Coordinates of C-alpha atoms in Angstrom, one line a residue:
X1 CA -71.1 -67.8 -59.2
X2 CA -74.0 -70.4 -58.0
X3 CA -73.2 -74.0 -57.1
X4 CA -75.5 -75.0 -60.2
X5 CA -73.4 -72.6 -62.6
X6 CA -70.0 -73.8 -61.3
X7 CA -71.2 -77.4 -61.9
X8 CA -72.1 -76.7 -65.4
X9 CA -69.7 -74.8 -66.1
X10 CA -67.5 -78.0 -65.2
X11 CA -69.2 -80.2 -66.7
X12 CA -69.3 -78.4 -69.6
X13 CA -65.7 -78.5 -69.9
X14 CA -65.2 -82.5 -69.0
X15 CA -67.5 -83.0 -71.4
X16 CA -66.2 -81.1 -74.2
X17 CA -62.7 -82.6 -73.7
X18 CA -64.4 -86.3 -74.0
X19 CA -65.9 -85.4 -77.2
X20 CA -62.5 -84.1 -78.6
X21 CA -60.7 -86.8 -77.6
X22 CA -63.3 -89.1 -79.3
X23 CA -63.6 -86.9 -82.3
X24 CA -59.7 -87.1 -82.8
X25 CA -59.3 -90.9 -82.3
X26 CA -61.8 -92.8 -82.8
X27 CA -61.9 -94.6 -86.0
X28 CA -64.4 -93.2 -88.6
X29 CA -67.8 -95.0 -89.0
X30 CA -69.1 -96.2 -92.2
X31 CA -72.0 -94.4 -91.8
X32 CA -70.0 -90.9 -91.9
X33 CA -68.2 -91.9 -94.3
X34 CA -71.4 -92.7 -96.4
X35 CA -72.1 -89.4 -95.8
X36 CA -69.0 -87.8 -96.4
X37 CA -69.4 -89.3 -99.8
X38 CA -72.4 -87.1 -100.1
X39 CA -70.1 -83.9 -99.7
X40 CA -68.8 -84.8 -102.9
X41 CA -71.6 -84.4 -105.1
X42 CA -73.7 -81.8 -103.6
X43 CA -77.2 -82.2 -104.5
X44 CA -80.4 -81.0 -103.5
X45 CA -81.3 -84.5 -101.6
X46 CA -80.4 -88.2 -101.7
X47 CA -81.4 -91.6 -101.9
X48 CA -81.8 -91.9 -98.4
X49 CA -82.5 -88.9 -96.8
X50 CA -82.8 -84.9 -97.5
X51 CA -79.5 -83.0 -98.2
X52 CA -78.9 -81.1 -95.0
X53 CA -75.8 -83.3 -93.9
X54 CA -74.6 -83.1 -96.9
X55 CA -74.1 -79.8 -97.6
X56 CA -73.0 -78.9 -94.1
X57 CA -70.4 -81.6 -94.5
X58 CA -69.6 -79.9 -97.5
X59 CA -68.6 -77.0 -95.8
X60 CA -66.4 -78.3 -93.2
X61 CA -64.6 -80.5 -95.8
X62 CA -63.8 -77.1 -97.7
X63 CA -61.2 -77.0 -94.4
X64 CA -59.9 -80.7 -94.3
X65 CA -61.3 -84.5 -94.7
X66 CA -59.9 -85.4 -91.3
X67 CA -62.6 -87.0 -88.9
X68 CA -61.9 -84.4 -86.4
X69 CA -62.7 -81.8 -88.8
X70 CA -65.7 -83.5 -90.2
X71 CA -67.4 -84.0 -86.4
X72 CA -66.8 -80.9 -85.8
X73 CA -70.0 -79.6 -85.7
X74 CA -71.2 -82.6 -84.1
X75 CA -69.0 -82.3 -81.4
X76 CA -69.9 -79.1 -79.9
X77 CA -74.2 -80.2 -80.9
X78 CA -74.5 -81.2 -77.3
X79 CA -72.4 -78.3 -75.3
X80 CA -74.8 -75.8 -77.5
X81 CA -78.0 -77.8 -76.4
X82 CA -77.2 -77.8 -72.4
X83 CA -76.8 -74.0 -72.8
X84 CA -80.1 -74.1 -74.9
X85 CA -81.6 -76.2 -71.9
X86 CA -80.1 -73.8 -69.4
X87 CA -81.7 -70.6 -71.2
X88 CA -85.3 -71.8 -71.8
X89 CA -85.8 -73.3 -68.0
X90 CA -84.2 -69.5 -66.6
X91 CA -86.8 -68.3 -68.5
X92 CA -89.7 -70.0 -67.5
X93 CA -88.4 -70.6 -63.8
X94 CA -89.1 -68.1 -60.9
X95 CA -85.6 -65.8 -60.4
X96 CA -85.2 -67.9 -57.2
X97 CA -84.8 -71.1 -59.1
X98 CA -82.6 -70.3 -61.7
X99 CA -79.9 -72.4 -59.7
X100 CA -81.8 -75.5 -61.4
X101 CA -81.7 -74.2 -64.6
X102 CA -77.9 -74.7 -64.7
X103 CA -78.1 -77.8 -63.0
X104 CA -80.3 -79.1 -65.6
X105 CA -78.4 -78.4 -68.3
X106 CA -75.6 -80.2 -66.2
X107 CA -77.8 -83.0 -66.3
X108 CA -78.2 -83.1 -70.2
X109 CA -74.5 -82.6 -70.2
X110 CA -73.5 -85.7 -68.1
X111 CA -75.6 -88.3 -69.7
X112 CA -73.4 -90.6 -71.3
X113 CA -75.4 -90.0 -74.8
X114 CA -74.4 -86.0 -74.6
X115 CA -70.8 -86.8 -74.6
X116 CA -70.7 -90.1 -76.8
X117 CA -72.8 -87.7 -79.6
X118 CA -70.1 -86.9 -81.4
X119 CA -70.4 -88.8 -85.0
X120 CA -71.4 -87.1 -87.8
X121 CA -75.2 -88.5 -89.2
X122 CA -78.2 -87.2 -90.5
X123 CA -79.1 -86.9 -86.9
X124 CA -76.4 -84.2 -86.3
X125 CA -78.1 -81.2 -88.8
X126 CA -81.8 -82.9 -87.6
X127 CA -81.0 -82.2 -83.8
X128 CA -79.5 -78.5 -84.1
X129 CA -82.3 -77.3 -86.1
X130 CA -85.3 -79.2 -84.6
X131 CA -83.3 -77.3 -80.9
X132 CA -83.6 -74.6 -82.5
X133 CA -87.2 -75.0 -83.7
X134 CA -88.6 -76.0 -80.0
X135 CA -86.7 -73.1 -78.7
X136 CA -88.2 -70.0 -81.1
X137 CA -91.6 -71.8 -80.7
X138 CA -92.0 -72.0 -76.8
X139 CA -91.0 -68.2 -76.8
X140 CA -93.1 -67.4 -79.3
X141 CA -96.4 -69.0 -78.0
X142 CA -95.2 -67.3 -74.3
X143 CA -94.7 -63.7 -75.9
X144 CA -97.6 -64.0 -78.5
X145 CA -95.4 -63.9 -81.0
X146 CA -97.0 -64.4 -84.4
X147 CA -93.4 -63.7 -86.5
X148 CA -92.0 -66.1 -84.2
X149 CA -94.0 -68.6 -84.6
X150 CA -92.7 -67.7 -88.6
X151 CA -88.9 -68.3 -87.5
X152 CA -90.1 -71.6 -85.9
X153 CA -92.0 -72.8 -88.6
X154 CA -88.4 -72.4 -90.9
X155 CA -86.3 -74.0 -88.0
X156 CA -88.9 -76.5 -88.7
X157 CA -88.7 -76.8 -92.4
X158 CA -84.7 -76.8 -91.9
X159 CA -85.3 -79.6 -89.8
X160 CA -87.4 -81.7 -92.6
X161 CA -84.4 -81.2 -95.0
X162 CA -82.2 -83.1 -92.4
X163 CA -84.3 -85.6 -91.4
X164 CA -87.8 -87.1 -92.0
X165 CA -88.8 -87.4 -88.3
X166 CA -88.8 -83.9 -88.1
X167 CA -92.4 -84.2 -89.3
X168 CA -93.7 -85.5 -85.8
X169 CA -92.1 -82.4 -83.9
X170 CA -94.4 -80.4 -87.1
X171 CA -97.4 -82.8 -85.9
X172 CA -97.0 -81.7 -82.2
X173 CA -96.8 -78.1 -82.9
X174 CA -100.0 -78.4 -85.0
X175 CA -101.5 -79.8 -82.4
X176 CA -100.5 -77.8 -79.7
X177 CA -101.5 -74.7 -81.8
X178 CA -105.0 -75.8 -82.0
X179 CA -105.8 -75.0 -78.8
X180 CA -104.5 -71.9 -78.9
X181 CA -106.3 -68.6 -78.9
X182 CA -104.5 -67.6 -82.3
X183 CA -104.8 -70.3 -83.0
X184 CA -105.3 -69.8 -87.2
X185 CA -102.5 -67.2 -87.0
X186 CA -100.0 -69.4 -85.7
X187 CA -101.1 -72.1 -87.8
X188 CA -100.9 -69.7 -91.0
X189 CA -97.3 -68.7 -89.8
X190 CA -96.2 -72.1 -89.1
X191 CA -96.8 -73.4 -92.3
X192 CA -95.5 -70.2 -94.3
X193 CA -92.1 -70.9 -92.5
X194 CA -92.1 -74.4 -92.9
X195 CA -93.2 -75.0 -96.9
X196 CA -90.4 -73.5 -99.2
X197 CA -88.2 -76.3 -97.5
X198 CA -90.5 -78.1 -98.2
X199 CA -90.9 -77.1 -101.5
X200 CA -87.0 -78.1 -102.0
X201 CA -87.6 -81.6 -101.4
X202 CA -90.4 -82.5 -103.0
X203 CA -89.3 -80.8 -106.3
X204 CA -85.9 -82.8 -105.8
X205 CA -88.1 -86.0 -105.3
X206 CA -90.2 -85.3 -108.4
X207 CA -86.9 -84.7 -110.5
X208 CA -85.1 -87.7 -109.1
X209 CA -87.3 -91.2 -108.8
X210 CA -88.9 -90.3 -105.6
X211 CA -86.3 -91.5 -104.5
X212 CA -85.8 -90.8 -100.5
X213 CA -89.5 -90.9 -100.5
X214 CA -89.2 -94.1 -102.0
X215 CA -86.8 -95.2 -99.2
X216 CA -88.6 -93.5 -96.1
X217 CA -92.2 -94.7 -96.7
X218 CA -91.8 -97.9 -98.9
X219 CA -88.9 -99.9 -99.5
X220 CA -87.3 -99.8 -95.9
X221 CA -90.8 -101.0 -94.7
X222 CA -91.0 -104.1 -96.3
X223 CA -89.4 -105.4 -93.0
X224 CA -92.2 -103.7 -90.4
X225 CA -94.2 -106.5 -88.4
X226 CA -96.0 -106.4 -85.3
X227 CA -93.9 -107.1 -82.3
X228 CA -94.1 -106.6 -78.6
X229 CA -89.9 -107.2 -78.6
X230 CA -89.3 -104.1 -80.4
X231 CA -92.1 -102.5 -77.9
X232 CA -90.0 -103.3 -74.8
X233 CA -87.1 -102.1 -76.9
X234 CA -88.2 -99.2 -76.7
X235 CA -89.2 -98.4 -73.5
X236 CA -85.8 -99.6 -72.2
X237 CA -83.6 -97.3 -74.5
X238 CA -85.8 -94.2 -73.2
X239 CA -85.4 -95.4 -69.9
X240 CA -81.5 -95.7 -70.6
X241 CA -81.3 -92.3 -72.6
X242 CA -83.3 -90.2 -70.1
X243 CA -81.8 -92.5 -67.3
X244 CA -84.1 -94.3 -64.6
X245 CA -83.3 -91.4 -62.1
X246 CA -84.8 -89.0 -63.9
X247 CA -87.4 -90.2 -65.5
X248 CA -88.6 -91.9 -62.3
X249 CA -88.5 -88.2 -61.0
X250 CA -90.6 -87.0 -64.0
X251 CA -92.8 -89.6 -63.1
X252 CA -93.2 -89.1 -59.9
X253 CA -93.4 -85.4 -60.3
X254 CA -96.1 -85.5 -63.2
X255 CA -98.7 -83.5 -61.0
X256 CA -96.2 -80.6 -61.3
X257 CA -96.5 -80.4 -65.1
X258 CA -99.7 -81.2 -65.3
X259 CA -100.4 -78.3 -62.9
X260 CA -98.5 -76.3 -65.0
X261 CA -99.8 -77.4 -68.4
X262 CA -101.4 -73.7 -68.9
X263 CA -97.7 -71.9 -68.9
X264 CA -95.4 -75.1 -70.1
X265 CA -98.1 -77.1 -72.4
X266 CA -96.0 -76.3 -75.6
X267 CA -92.8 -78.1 -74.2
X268 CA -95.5 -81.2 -73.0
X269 CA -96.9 -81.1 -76.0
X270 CA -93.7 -81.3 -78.0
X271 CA -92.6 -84.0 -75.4
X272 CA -95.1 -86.3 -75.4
X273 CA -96.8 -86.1 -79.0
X274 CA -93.5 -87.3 -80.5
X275 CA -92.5 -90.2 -78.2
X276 CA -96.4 -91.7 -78.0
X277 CA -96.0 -91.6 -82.4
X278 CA -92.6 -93.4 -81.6
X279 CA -94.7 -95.8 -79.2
X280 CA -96.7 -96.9 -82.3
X281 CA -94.2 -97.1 -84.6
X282 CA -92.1 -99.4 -82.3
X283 CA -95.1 -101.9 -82.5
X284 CA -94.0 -102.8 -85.9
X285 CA -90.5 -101.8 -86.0
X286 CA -87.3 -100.8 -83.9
X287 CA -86.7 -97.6 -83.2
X288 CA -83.5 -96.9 -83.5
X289 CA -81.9 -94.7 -79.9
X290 CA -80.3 -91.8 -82.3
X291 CA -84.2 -91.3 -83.4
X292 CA -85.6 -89.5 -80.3
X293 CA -82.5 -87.4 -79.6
X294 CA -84.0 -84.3 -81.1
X295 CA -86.7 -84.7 -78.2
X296 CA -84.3 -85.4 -75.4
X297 CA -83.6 -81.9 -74.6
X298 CA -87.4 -81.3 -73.9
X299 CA -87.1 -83.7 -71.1
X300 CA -84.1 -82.1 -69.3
X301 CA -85.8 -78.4 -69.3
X302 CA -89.0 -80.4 -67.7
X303 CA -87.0 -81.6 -64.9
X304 CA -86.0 -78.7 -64.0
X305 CA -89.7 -77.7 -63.4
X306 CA -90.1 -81.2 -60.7
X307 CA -86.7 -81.6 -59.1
X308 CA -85.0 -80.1 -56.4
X309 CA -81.4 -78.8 -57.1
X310 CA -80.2 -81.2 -54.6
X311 CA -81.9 -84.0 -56.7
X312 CA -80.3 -82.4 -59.8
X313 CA -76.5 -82.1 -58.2
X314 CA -77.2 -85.9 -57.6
X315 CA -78.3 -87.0 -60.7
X316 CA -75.3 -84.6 -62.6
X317 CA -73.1 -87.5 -60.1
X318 CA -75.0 -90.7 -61.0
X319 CA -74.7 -89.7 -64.8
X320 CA -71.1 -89.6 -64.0
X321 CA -70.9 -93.2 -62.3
X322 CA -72.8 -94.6 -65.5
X323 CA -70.5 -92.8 -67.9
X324 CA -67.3 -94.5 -66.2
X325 CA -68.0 -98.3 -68.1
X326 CA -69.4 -96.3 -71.7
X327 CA -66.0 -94.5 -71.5
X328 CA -63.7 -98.0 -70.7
X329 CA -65.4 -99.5 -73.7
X330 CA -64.8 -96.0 -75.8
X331 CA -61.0 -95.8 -74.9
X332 CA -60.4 -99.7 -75.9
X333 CA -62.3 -99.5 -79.2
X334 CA -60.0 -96.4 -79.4
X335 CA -57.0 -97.7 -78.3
X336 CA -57.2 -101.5 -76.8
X337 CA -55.6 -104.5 -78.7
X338 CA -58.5 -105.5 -80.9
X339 CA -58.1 -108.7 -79.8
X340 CA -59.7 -108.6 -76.1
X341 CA -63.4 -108.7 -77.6
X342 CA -63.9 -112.1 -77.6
X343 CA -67.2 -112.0 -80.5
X344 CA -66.5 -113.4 -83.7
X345 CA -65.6 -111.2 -86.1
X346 CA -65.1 -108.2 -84.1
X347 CA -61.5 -108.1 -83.2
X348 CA -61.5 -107.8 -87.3
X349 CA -64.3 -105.7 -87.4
X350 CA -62.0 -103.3 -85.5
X351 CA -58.9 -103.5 -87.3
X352 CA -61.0 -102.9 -90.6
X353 CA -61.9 -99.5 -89.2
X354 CA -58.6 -98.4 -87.3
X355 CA -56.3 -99.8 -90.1
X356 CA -58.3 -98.9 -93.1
X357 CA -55.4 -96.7 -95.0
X358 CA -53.4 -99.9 -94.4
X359 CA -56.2 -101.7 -95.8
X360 CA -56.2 -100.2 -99.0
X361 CA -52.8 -99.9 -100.0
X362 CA -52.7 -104.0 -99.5
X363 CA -55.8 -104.4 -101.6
X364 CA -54.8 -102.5 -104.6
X365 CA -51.0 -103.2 -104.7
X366 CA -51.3 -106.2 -106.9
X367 CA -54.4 -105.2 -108.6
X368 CA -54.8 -105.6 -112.4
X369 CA -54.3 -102.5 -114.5
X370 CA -57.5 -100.4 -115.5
X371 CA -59.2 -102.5 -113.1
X372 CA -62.0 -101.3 -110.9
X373 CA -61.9 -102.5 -107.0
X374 CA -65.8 -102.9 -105.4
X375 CA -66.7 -104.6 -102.3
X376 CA -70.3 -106.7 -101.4
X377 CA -71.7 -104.3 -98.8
X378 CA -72.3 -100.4 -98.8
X379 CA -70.5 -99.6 -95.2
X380 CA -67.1 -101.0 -96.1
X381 CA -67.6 -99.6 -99.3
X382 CA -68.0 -96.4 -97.5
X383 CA -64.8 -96.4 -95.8
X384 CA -62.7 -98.0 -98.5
X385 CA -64.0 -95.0 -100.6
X386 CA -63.4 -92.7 -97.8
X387 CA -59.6 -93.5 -97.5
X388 CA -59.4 -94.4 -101.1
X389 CA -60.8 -91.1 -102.5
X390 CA -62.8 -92.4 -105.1
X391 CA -66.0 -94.2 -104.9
X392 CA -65.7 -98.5 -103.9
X393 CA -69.1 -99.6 -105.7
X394 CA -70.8 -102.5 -103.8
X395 CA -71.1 -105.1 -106.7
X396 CA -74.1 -106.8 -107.3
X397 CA -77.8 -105.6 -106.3
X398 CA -77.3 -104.0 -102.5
X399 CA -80.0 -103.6 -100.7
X400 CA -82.8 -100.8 -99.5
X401 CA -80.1 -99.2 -97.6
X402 CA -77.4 -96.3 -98.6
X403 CA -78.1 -96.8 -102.4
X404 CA -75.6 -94.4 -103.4
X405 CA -73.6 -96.4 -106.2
X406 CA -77.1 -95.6 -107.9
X407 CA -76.4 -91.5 -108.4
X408 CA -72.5 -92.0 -107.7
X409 CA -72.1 -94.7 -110.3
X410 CA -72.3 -95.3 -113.9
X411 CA -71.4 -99.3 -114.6
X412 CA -71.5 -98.5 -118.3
X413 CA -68.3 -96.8 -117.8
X414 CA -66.8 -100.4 -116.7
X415 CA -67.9 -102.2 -119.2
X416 CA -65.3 -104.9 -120.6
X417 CA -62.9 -103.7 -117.6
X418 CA -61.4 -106.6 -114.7
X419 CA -63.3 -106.0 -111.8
X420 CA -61.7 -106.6 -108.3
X421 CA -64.6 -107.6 -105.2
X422 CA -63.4 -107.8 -101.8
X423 CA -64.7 -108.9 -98.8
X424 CA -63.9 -109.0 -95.3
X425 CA -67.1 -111.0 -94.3
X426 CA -67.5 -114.4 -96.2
X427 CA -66.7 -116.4 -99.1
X428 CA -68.0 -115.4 -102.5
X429 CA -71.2 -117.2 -103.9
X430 CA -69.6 -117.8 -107.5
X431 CA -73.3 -117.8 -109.1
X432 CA -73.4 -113.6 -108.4
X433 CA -69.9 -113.2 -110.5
X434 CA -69.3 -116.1 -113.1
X435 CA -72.1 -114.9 -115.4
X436 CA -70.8 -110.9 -115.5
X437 CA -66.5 -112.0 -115.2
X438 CA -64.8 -114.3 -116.9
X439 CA -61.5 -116.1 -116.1
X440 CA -62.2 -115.4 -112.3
X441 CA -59.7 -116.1 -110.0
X442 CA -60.1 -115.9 -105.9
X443 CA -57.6 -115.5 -103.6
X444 CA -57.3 -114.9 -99.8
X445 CA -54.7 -112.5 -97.6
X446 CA -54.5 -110.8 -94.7
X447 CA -54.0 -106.7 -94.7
X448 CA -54.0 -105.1 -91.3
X449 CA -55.2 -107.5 -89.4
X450 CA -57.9 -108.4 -91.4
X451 CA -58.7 -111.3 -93.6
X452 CA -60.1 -110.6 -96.9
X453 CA -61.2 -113.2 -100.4
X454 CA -60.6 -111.4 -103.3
X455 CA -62.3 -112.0 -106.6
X456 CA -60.2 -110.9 -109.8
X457 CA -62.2 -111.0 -113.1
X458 CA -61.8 -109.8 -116.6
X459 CA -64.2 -108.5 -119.4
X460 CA -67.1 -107.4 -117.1
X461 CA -70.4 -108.2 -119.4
X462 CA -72.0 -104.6 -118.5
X463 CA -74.8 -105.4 -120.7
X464 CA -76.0 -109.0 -118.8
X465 CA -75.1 -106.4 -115.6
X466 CA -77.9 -104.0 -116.4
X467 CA -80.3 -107.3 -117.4
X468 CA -80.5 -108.7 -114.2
X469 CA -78.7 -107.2 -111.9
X470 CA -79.6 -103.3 -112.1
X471 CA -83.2 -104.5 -113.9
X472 CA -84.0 -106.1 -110.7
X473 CA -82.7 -103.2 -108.4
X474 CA -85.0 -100.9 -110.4
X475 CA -88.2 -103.2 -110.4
X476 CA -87.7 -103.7 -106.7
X477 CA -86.8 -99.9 -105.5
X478 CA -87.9 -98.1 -108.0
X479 CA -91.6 -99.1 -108.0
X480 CA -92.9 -95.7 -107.8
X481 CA -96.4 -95.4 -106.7
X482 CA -98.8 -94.5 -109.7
X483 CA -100.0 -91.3 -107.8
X484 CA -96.8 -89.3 -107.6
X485 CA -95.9 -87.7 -110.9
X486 CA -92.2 -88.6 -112.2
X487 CA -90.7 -85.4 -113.8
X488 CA -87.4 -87.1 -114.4
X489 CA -85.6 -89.8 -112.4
X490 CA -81.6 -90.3 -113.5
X491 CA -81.2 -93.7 -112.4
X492 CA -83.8 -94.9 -115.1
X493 CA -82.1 -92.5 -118.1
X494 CA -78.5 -93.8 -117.4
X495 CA -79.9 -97.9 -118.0
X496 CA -82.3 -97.4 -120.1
X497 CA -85.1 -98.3 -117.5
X498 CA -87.4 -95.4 -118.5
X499 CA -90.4 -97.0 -119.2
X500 CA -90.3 -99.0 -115.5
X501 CA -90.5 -95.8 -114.1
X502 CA -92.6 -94.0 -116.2
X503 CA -90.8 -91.0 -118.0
X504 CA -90.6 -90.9 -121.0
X505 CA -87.1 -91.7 -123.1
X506 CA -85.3 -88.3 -124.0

């Protein structure tokens, strides 16, 4: 066995035992438990985003609910990119360099965003897929491969039912093809793989408001200014995910791939396109870190084209040394006394994740009979529902995020019921509750560490509800763009709203 195999192979294994460890104990995320609510009402897509992580957390909660369970998939994401990393750079490396293939991949494997990849997101379905995609296309275009190009182009398409952003790796690829000497071929077969997943989402969005359309290109814009903070913010989280080591190195190297540009100008061009798009974008917005990670991989396989193995082995060592204070911090969010952060709100903030179980039992103990416990804001909401195994509305009109109460709830059903609100965050603004509750009573305790106020209410006035608070909530996300044709849109039939968003009443 080669040096560069034995270190992979090592870290391989480190690796792999960091992400179990994390995936056993550390506390579930409201963000996977929004989307484990999503396994339990399978759709074709979402308010948010396409279906993908739905279904696939679907399947895994067919074998258990448990967080470990449910990352999974997630957890062994990264181990099955290195190798991916390790097989594309053997096969585009002379026979006497494959030593740097495994390296590499040890690289990939090291970084502390590899092993600290292990919650469950949309991301987690995006990355495997858009891997896969890069992989069949770079052989393809090597080998000539019109079929393959096919199998990319549904990689692709698989991709775009995860995630949105897979559209700028589908951008680069058009691109690159273009200069290719098939090049109509491949652009035929590209597209012939990539629309009937298409196809899916856009018939889902037709039958259902438009509704993660509405989300993706509208309402979560209304933020979007232009900024040269979110600019620098940018450039230092590629700088941190790719680390300064190595992208100095592919920096410093960039003749090499530029030299090489005729035998590795698809991985450039799926490189490059996609982080210059997300250099635009950041001028108006942030771009979030767990954005790019589909493209990461790309950028480990180039370094294997500039550095020397001795550069690599040191690098696989540096990514160690920078992992040491991400794993302190993981281990005490894991395991610390929640009191050692000093931040307001965050020794709480942990407790409310950690003790959540806890949590609920405390909050519904004492709570009126027939009444119906909600919350003010959709991520605790997300993990009350998660350990109370039914759905925690988020009373009141939410915002352009995780919409969910709108598919997974029917407030008709509560009408003239006592309503319970919790929250964990702040006091209540009376003016949101007195006009929909009557003989409101607020209280304050302390379950698992965590202070909540509760509002208790009787006789919720569903019909005042729907006037102004779900009225508004329709007006303001459900404006849908006169060009796109409504075929149906569930939200608007279940209030009465049919007219705001043009269908017509059944």
């Amino acid at each position: 066995m080669t040096q560069g195999k034995s270190l992979f192979g090592w870290t391989l294994l480190i690796t792999f035992a960091i992400k179990i460890w994390l995936g056993v104990y550390f506390p579930m995320t409201g963000d996977e438990a929004f989307f484990h609510e999503w396994a339990n009402f399978p759709n074709w897509g979402y308010y948010d985003h396409p279906p993908m992580v739905g279904w696939l957390l679907w399947v895994l909660t067919q074998i258990s609910h448990e967080p470990w369970v449910i990352r999974s998939f997630t957890i062994c994401l990264t181990s099955i990119l290195g190798f991916g990393i390790v097989m594309l750079a053997r096969q585009m490396l002379p026979a006497e360099q494959e030593d740097k293939a495994w390296l590499a991949g040890a690289v990939y494997l090291s970084l502390p965003v590899s092993w600290y990849f292990v919650f469950v997101t949309t991301d987690t379905p995006l990355v495997f897929f858009m891997g896969l995609a890069i992989y069949t296309y770079v052989r393809a275009l090597r080998r000539e491969s019109v079929a393959g190009v096919f199998l990319a182009g549904a990689f692709l398409g698989l991709a775009f039912l995860s995630k949105y952003f897979a559209v700028l790796l589908g951008f680069a690829m058009g691109w690159h093809i273009l200069w290719q000497r098939k090049r109509w071929a491949y652009a035929a077969a590209l597209m012939a793989g990539v629309l009937p997943f298409a196809a899916v989402n856009v018939m889902y969005n037709a039958y259902n408001c438009w509704n993660n359309i509405m989300f993706n290109l509208v309402n979560r814009h209304e933020d979007a200014h232009l900024g040269f903070t979110t600019v620098a913010t940018y450039v230092g989280m590629m700088i941190y995910l790719i680390t300064p080591w190595a992208a100095w190195s592919l920096l410093k190297n960039g003749r090499n791939l530029t030299a090489a540009y005729q035998s590795r100008g698809a991985l450039l061009a799926l490189l490059l396109l996609p982080l210059l798009l997300f250099f635009i974008i950041s001028l108006k917005k942030t771009v979030g870190l767990h954005w790019v990670l589909g493209f990461l991989p790309v950028a480990f396989v180039m370094l294997a084209f500039t550095a020397k193995a001795s550069t690599l082995k040191k690098f696989v060592w540096a990514n160690a040394a920078l992992s040491l204070p991400h794993l302190i911090v993981f281990a005490l969010l894991s395991h610390g006394d929640a009191n050692i952060w000093s931040k307001k709100g965050f020794p709480e903030d942990v407790n409310f994740h950690r003790n959540t179980p806890v949590i609920i039992q405390g909050l519904t103990a004492d709570m009126p009979a027939g009444a119906v416990l909600t919350t003010i804001a959709y991520s605790p909401a997300a993990l009350l529902s998660y350990h109370y195994g039914k759905v925690v509305p988020v009373f009141g009109p939410g915002k352009y995020h995780a919409r969910n109460d709108d598919v997974f709830v029917d407030w008709r059903q509560m009408a003239g019921k006592p309503i319970r609100v919790v929250s964990k965050e702040k006091p209540f603004e009376m003016e949101k509750y007195t006009p929909y509750l009557s003989d409101i009573v607020v209280t304050q305790k302390t379950v698992g560490g965590v202070p909540f106020y509760v509002l208790d209410g009787k006789d919720f006035n569903y019909s005042l509800f729907r006037d102004v608070v779900l009225k508004e909530a329709a007006q303001k996300y459900y404006n849908i763009p006169s060009a796109l044709p409504v075929l149906d849109c569930p939200f608007a039939r279940k209030y009465g709203f049919e007219a705001l968003c043009r269908i017509a009443p059944q």
